[in-house]
Coordinates of C-alpha atoms in Angstrom, one line a residue:
M1 CA 3.1 31.6 45.7
T2 CA 6.4 30.0 44.6
V3 CA 6.1 26.8 42.5
S4 CA 8.7 24.1 42.8
G5 CA 9.0 20.8 40.9
T6 CA 10.9 18.7 38.3
L7 CA 11.7 19.8 34.7
Y8 CA 12.5 16.9 32.3
T9 CA 14.7 18.3 29.5
P10 CA 17.7 17.3 27.3
E11 CA 20.8 18.9 28.7
G12 CA 21.6 22.3 27.2
Y13 CA 18.3 22.5 25.3
H14 CA 17.7 26.2 24.4
R15 CA 13.9 25.9 24.4
S16 CA 14.0 24.8 28.1
W17 CA 16.0 27.8 29.0
R18 CA 13.0 30.0 29.0
A19 CA 11.4 28.0 31.8
Q20 CA 14.7 27.7 33.7
I21 CA 15.3 31.5 33.5
A22 CA 11.8 32.2 34.7
A23 CA 12.5 29.9 37.7
Q24 CA 15.6 31.9 38.4
F25 CA 13.7 35.1 38.5
S26 CA 10.9 33.7 40.8
G27 CA 13.3 31.8 43.0
C28 CA 11.5 28.5 42.8
T29 CA 13.3 25.2 43.4
L30 CA 13.7 23.4 40.1
K31 CA 15.1 19.9 39.8
I32 CA 16.4 19.1 36.3
V33 CA 16.2 15.5 35.0
N34 CA 17.9 14.6 31.8
F35 CA 15.3 13.7 29.2
I36 CA 16.5 10.9 26.8
P37 CA 14.2 10.5 23.8
G38 CA 13.1 6.9 23.3
V39 CA 14.1 6.1 26.8
T40 CA 12.5 8.6 29.2
D41 CA 9.2 8.7 27.2
K42 CA 9.0 4.9 27.0
D43 CA 8.5 4.7 30.8
K44 CA 5.0 3.7 31.6
K45 CA 4.7 6.0 34.6
F46 CA 6.0 8.9 32.6
L47 CA 3.5 8.3 29.8
E48 CA 0.7 8.4 32.3
K49 CA 1.5 12.0 32.9
F50 CA 2.9 13.3 29.6
P51 CA 2.6 12.7 25.8
P52 CA 5.5 10.9 24.1
A53 CA 8.3 12.7 22.3
T54 CA 7.5 16.0 24.1
V55 CA 10.2 18.1 25.7
P56 CA 10.5 19.9 28.1
V57 CA 7.8 18.7 30.5
F58 CA 7.3 19.7 34.1
E59 CA 5.8 18.0 37.2
A60 CA 5.1 20.3 40.2
D61 CA 5.6 19.1 43.7
D62 CA 1.8 19.3 44.1
G63 CA 1.3 16.9 41.1
T64 CA 0.5 19.4 38.5
C65 CA 1.9 18.3 35.1
L66 CA 2.7 20.6 32.2
F67 CA 3.9 19.6 28.7
D68 CA 4.2 23.0 26.9
V69 CA 7.4 25.0 27.6
N70 CA 5.4 28.4 27.5
A71 CA 3.0 27.1 30.0
I72 CA 5.8 25.9 32.2
A73 CA 7.6 29.3 32.0
C74 CA 4.3 31.1 32.8
C75 CA 3.8 28.8 35.8
L76 CA 7.3 29.2 37.1
G77 CA 7.7 32.9 36.4
T78 CA 6.7 36.1 38.2
D79 CA 3.9 38.5 37.5
Q80 CA 6.5 40.9 36.0
L81 CA 7.7 38.2 33.6
R82 CA 4.1 37.5 32.6
G83 CA 3.7 41.1 31.7
G84 CA 1.2 42.2 34.4
K85 CA -1.5 44.2 32.6
N86 CA 0.5 43.7 29.3
T87 CA 0.2 39.8 29.3
H88 CA -1.3 39.9 25.8
F89 CA 1.8 41.7 24.5
V90 CA 4.1 39.1 26.1
T91 CA 2.0 36.3 24.6
Q92 CA 2.3 38.0 21.2
W93 CA 6.2 38.0 21.3
V94 CA 6.3 34.5 22.7
N95 CA 4.2 33.3 19.7
Y96 CA 6.3 35.4 17.3
A97 CA 9.4 33.7 18.5
D98 CA 8.0 30.2 18.2
N99 CA 6.3 30.7 14.8
N100 CA 8.6 33.2 13.0
I101 CA 12.0 33.1 14.6
L102 CA 12.7 29.5 15.9
P103 CA 11.8 27.5 12.8
S104 CA 14.2 29.5 10.6
V105 CA 16.9 29.4 13.2
A106 CA 16.5 25.7 13.5
T107 CA 16.6 25.1 9.7
W108 CA 19.8 27.0 9.4
V109 CA 21.7 26.1 12.6
Y110 CA 20.6 22.5 13.4
P111 CA 22.4 21.0 10.3
C112 CA 25.6 22.9 11.2
L113 CA 25.5 21.1 14.6
G114 CA 24.8 17.7 13.1
I115 CA 21.3 17.5 14.5
T116 CA 19.4 17.5 11.2
Q117 CA 20.2 16.9 7.5
F118 CA 21.2 19.9 5.4
N119 CA 18.8 21.2 2.6
K120 CA 20.2 24.1 0.6
Q121 CA 16.9 25.4 -0.6
N122 CA 15.3 25.4 2.9
T123 CA 18.4 27.0 4.4
E124 CA 18.3 29.9 1.9
K125 CA 14.7 30.5 2.7
A126 CA 15.5 30.4 6.4
K127 CA 18.3 33.0 5.9
A128 CA 15.9 35.3 4.1
C129 CA 13.3 35.0 6.8
I130 CA 15.8 35.7 9.5
S131 CA 16.9 38.8 7.8
S132 CA 13.3 40.0 7.7
V133 CA 12.8 39.1 11.4
L134 CA 16.0 40.9 12.5
K135 CA 15.1 44.0 10.5
F136 CA 11.7 44.1 12.1
L137 CA 13.2 43.5 15.6
N138 CA 15.9 46.2 15.1
E139 CA 13.2 48.8 14.2
Q140 CA 11.2 47.9 17.3
L141 CA 14.2 48.0 19.6
S142 CA 15.5 51.3 18.2
K143 CA 12.8 52.9 20.4
I144 CA 12.6 50.7 23.4
T145 CA 14.9 48.9 25.8
F146 CA 12.7 45.8 26.4
L147 CA 10.1 44.2 24.2
V148 CA 7.2 44.8 26.6
G149 CA 7.1 47.7 29.1
D150 CA 10.1 49.1 30.9
R151 CA 11.3 45.9 32.5
L152 CA 12.5 42.5 31.3
S153 CA 9.7 40.1 30.7
Q154 CA 9.1 36.6 29.3
A155 CA 9.0 38.1 25.8
D156 CA 12.6 39.1 26.1
I157 CA 13.6 35.7 27.6
T158 CA 11.8 33.7 24.8
V159 CA 13.1 35.8 21.8
F160 CA 16.6 35.8 23.4
T161 CA 16.7 32.0 23.6
A162 CA 15.3 31.6 20.1
L163 CA 18.1 33.8 18.7
H164 CA 20.8 32.3 20.9
P165 CA 21.7 29.4 18.5
L166 CA 21.8 31.8 15.6
F167 CA 24.2 34.4 17.2
T168 CA 26.3 31.7 18.8
H169 CA 26.9 29.4 15.8
V170 CA 26.3 31.0 12.4
Y171 CA 25.6 34.7 12.5
E172 CA 29.0 36.5 12.0
E173 CA 29.9 40.1 12.8
N174 CA 29.3 41.3 9.3
D175 CA 25.8 39.9 9.6
R176 CA 25.1 41.4 12.9
K177 CA 26.3 44.9 12.2
S178 CA 23.2 45.7 10.2
Y179 CA 21.2 45.3 13.4
P180 CA 22.9 47.2 16.2
H181 CA 19.7 47.6 18.3
V182 CA 19.1 43.9 18.3
V183 CA 22.8 43.3 19.4
R184 CA 22.5 45.9 22.2
W185 CA 19.3 44.3 23.5
Y186 CA 20.6 40.7 23.1
T187 CA 23.8 41.7 25.1
T188 CA 21.6 43.2 27.8
I189 CA 19.6 40.0 28.2
A190 CA 22.6 37.8 28.0
N191 CA 24.2 39.5 30.9
Q192 CA 21.3 39.3 33.3
P193 CA 22.5 37.3 36.4
E194 CA 19.5 35.1 36.1
V195 CA 20.2 34.3 32.4
L196 CA 23.9 33.8 33.2
N197 CA 23.0 31.2 35.9
V198 CA 21.2 29.1 33.2
V199 CA 22.9 29.7 29.9
G200 CA 26.4 30.7 31.1
P201 CA 28.4 33.5 29.3
S202 CA 27.0 33.9 25.9
T203 CA 29.4 34.3 22.9
F204 CA 29.1 35.8 19.5
C205 CA 30.0 33.7 16.4
V206 CA 33.2 34.7 14.6
K207 CA 33.2 32.1 11.9
A208 CA 29.9 30.5 10.9
A209 CA 29.6 26.7 11.5
Q210 CA 29.0 24.7 8.3
F211 CA 27.2 21.4 7.7
D212 CA 29.6 18.4 7.9
A213 CA 28.0 15.2 6.5
K214 CA 30.6 13.0 8.1
K215 CA 29.9 14.6 11.5
Y216 CA 26.2 14.2 11.0
A217 CA 26.6 10.6 10.2
E218 CA 28.8 9.9 13.1
L219 CA 26.5 11.7 15.5
H220 CA 23.4 9.9 14.3
K221 CA 25.2 6.5 14.4
K222 CA 26.2 7.2 18.0
S223 CA 22.7 8.4 18.8
H224 CA 21.2 5.3 17.3
E225 CA 23.5 3.1 19.3
T226 CA 23.1 4.8 22.6
N227 CA 19.6 6.2 22.4
Q228 CA 21.0 9.6 23.4
P229 CA 19.1 12.7 22.3
K230 CA 20.1 14.3 19.1
V231 CA 19.8 17.8 20.6
A232 CA 23.2 19.1 21.4
V233 CA 22.7 22.9 21.2
K234 CA 25.2 24.0 23.8
E235 CA 28.1 23.0 21.6
K236 CA 31.2 25.2 22.0
Q237 CA 33.0 26.4 18.9
K238 CA 36.6 27.2 18.6
S239 CA 36.0 30.6 17.1
E240 CA 33.9 32.3 19.6
T241 CA 34.1 35.8 21.2
P242 CA 32.3 36.8 24.5
V243 CA 29.2 38.9 24.1
K244 CA 30.5 41.5 26.6
K245 CA 33.6 42.1 24.4
E246 CA 31.5 42.8 21.2
K247 CA 32.7 46.1 19.7
P248 CA 31.1 47.6 16.6
K249 CA 33.4 48.2 13.6
D250 CA 34.0 51.5 12.2
S251 CA 31.6 51.9 9.3
N252 CA 34.4 53.4 7.2
E253 CA 36.8 50.6 7.9
D254 CA 37.8 48.9 4.7
E255 CA 36.4 45.4 4.2
K256 CA 38.9 42.6 3.7
P257 CA 39.2 41.5 0.1
P258 CA 37.6 38.1 -0.6
K259 CA 39.9 35.1 -0.5
P260 CA 40.9 33.9 -4.0
S261 CA 39.1 30.7 -5.1
K262 CA 40.9 27.5 -4.4
S263 CA 39.0 25.6 -7.0
R264 CA 41.0 23.6 -9.5
L265 CA 38.1 22.2 -11.5
A266 CA 38.9 24.5 -14.4
S267 CA 42.2 22.7 -14.8
L268 CA 40.5 19.4 -15.6
P269 CA 41.4 18.0 -19.1
L270 CA 38.6 18.2 -21.7
G271 CA 39.6 15.1 -23.4
K272 CA 37.7 13.5 -26.3
F273 CA 34.6 12.5 -24.3
G274 CA 31.9 15.1 -24.4
M275 CA 30.1 15.0 -21.0
D276 CA 27.3 17.2 -22.0
A277 CA 26.7 15.2 -25.2
F278 CA 26.6 12.0 -23.2
K279 CA 24.1 13.4 -20.7
R280 CA 21.8 14.4 -23.6
V281 CA 22.0 10.9 -25.0
F282 CA 21.3 9.4 -21.6
S283 CA 18.3 11.7 -21.0
N284 CA 16.7 11.2 -24.5
M285 CA 17.7 7.9 -25.8
D286 CA 17.1 4.3 -24.9
K287 CA 19.4 3.3 -22.0
E288 CA 21.0 0.4 -23.9
E289 CA 21.9 2.9 -26.6
A290 CA 23.3 5.3 -24.0
V291 CA 25.6 2.5 -22.7
S292 CA 26.9 1.8 -26.2
Y293 CA 27.4 5.6 -26.8
F294 CA 29.3 5.8 -23.5
W295 CA 31.8 3.0 -24.3
D296 CA 32.2 4.2 -27.9
N297 CA 33.3 7.7 -26.7
F298 CA 34.8 7.2 -23.3
D299 CA 38.3 8.7 -23.0
P300 CA 40.3 6.9 -20.3
E301 CA 43.2 9.4 -20.7
A302 CA 41.0 12.3 -19.4
Y303 CA 38.2 10.6 -17.5
S304 CA 37.8 7.9 -14.8
I305 CA 35.1 5.7 -13.5
W306 CA 34.4 5.2 -9.8
S307 CA 32.2 3.3 -7.4
C308 CA 31.2 4.4 -4.0
S309 CA 29.6 3.0 -0.8
Y310 CA 28.2 4.9 2.1
L311 CA 30.2 4.4 5.2
F312 CA 27.6 4.9 7.9
S313 CA 24.7 2.7 6.9
D314 CA 23.9 2.0 10.6
A315 CA 22.8 5.6 10.8
L316 CA 20.3 5.4 7.9
T317 CA 16.7 5.0 8.8
L318 CA 13.7 5.6 6.5
M319 CA 14.1 5.2 2.8
F320 CA 12.9 8.7 1.9
M321 CA 15.3 10.2 4.4
T322 CA 18.2 8.3 2.8
G323 CA 17.0 9.7 -0.6
N324 CA 17.1 13.2 1.0
L325 CA 20.6 12.6 2.1
I326 CA 21.6 11.8 -1.5
E327 CA 19.8 14.9 -2.8
G328 CA 21.6 17.1 -0.3
F329 CA 24.9 15.6 -1.5
F330 CA 24.0 16.4 -5.2
Q331 CA 23.0 20.0 -4.2
R332 CA 26.3 20.6 -2.6
A333 CA 28.2 19.0 -5.5
E334 CA 26.4 21.2 -8.1
K335 CA 29.8 23.0 -8.9
M336 CA 31.1 19.8 -10.5
S337 CA 28.1 19.1 -12.7
K338 CA 29.9 20.3 -15.8
Y339 CA 32.5 17.6 -15.2
A340 CA 30.7 14.6 -13.7
F341 CA 27.8 12.2 -14.1
G342 CA 26.7 9.8 -11.3
I343 CA 24.0 7.3 -10.4
M344 CA 23.3 6.6 -6.7
R345 CA 21.0 3.8 -5.6
I346 CA 19.5 2.9 -2.3
F347 CA 19.4 -0.8 -1.4
G348 CA 17.3 -2.3 1.4
E349 CA 14.3 -1.1 3.3
D350 CA 13.3 1.2 6.0
N351 CA 15.7 1.1 9.0
N352 CA 17.9 -1.3 7.0
N353 CA 19.4 0.3 3.9
T354 CA 22.6 1.6 2.3
I355 CA 23.8 3.7 -0.6
K356 CA 26.0 2.6 -3.5
G357 CA 26.9 4.5 -6.7
V358 CA 28.8 4.7 -10.0
W359 CA 30.3 7.9 -11.1
V360 CA 32.2 9.2 -14.1
W361 CA 34.1 12.4 -14.1
A362 CA 36.9 14.4 -15.7
G363 CA 40.4 13.6 -14.4
T364 CA 41.9 10.5 -13.0
G365 CA 41.9 11.3 -9.3
L366 CA 39.2 12.2 -6.8
I367 CA 37.4 15.1 -8.2
F368 CA 36.2 16.3 -4.7
E369 CA 39.8 17.2 -3.7
L370 CA 40.0 19.9 -6.4
D371 CA 37.6 22.2 -4.6
E372 CA 37.0 22.7 -0.9
D373 CA 33.3 23.4 -1.6
L374 CA 32.9 19.8 -2.7
Q375 CA 34.4 18.3 0.4
T376 CA 31.4 18.3 2.7
D377 CA 30.0 14.9 1.8
Y378 CA 32.5 12.7 0.0
E379 CA 34.3 11.5 3.0
S380 CA 31.2 9.8 4.2
Y381 CA 31.7 7.4 1.3
S382 CA 34.4 4.9 0.4
W383 CA 35.6 5.5 -3.2
E384 CA 37.2 3.0 -5.6
K385 CA 38.6 3.8 -9.0
L386 CA 37.5 1.1 -11.5
D387 CA 39.5 -0.4 -14.4
H388 CA 37.6 0.7 -17.5
N389 CA 38.8 -2.4 -19.4
A390 CA 37.6 -4.9 -16.7
E391 CA 34.5 -6.9 -17.5
S392 CA 33.3 -6.3 -14.0
T393 CA 33.3 -2.5 -14.6
K394 CA 31.4 -2.8 -17.8
A395 CA 28.8 -5.0 -16.1
L396 CA 28.4 -2.5 -13.2
V397 CA 28.1 0.4 -15.6
H398 CA 25.5 -1.4 -17.6
E399 CA 23.6 -2.3 -14.4
Y400 CA 23.4 1.2 -13.1
F401 CA 23.0 3.0 -16.4
T402 CA 20.0 0.8 -17.5
Y403 CA 18.4 0.4 -14.1
K404 CA 14.7 1.2 -14.1
P405 CA 13.1 1.6 -10.7
E406 CA 9.8 -0.2 -10.1
D407 CA 6.7 1.7 -9.4
G408 CA 6.7 3.1 -6.0
K409 CA 10.5 2.8 -5.7
R410 CA 11.6 5.7 -7.8
N411 CA 13.1 7.4 -4.7
Q412 CA 15.7 4.5 -4.7
C413 CA 17.7 5.8 -7.7
K414 CA 19.1 9.3 -8.0
I415 CA 20.9 10.7 -11.0
F416 CA 23.6 13.5 -10.9
K417 CA 23.8 15.1 -14.3

């Protein structure tokens, strides 16, 4: 019997596609209602049927309510999609997608789309996990056309939708060429009419998207103001190529030589101020002594002092998340650690805080402009070069260099050294 009803989901949400595609195969009538986190799930009538902060959710015309996407897909799909006698194998692949594929894909892709904050360590772990997953998938698909049996099932749909953000936004051709069987299978699923009706024409990534701190701050500020969902997975990139036009490269084709580094950090003046020596003093001596050492040795001809303020304070929420934002900035600025020292402080409280900092670095201009790898975060801050002779500068340096966080507030001060 065909089931019909209403699916509540953020627009373009890839996890909901598995239910929508199942409905396409079964021919059921599915009404789509845009789910707005913080709005839809605050409605009293909605909460009588579904738990808060859960998407997608489904209400059948007969009153049946489901709040798990796999249960919804199972309900809306056909016996073929459910696997028939092989239901246990379909369930196995669905769980594999949710537990082994999607978390790593989200960790890598979501920051690139501005959905979540970037964490370098977690992203590297996710990349390693994805490589392992794709190697396993490629071996499996070298012997079969579909994941379960001889026909497409919910296993294929679920794994396809889990991989879709990866192949669309960050996994370039050189990454994909190691997994030809996965690419062949993915292309087959992508071009099924029922999939096209939901997802539209799928595209392969040409140039991987990168995390943009300014974009992240702007999106979250806008989301905070409008209560719109932060899920925006169906974002189009300028550098995409249709799946159907994907052509494998000749394995003997020469690789393009890597582009020369555009970094100009090495050209910074050494001056008379020893940055490494100062950092050792700061780490091992009394902070008052460190301040005295700094001013006794500071070389204004080769170094400069700067203050900064975060531009998008309205987008900041919990204090620990603001701390994570700073740590992400530090990780991406690691290349300049030889030339710079900085202290960033968080002022305020949960849902009402901001970031300010004091920095010292080699050179008399903005150091971030010397290397494109350093330009992810700095535009999210206003920067002011300080007069080293001004009493206000000396007072500010003293305040930051000698600051001692109170117990329980150590997350409110971050040091780049």
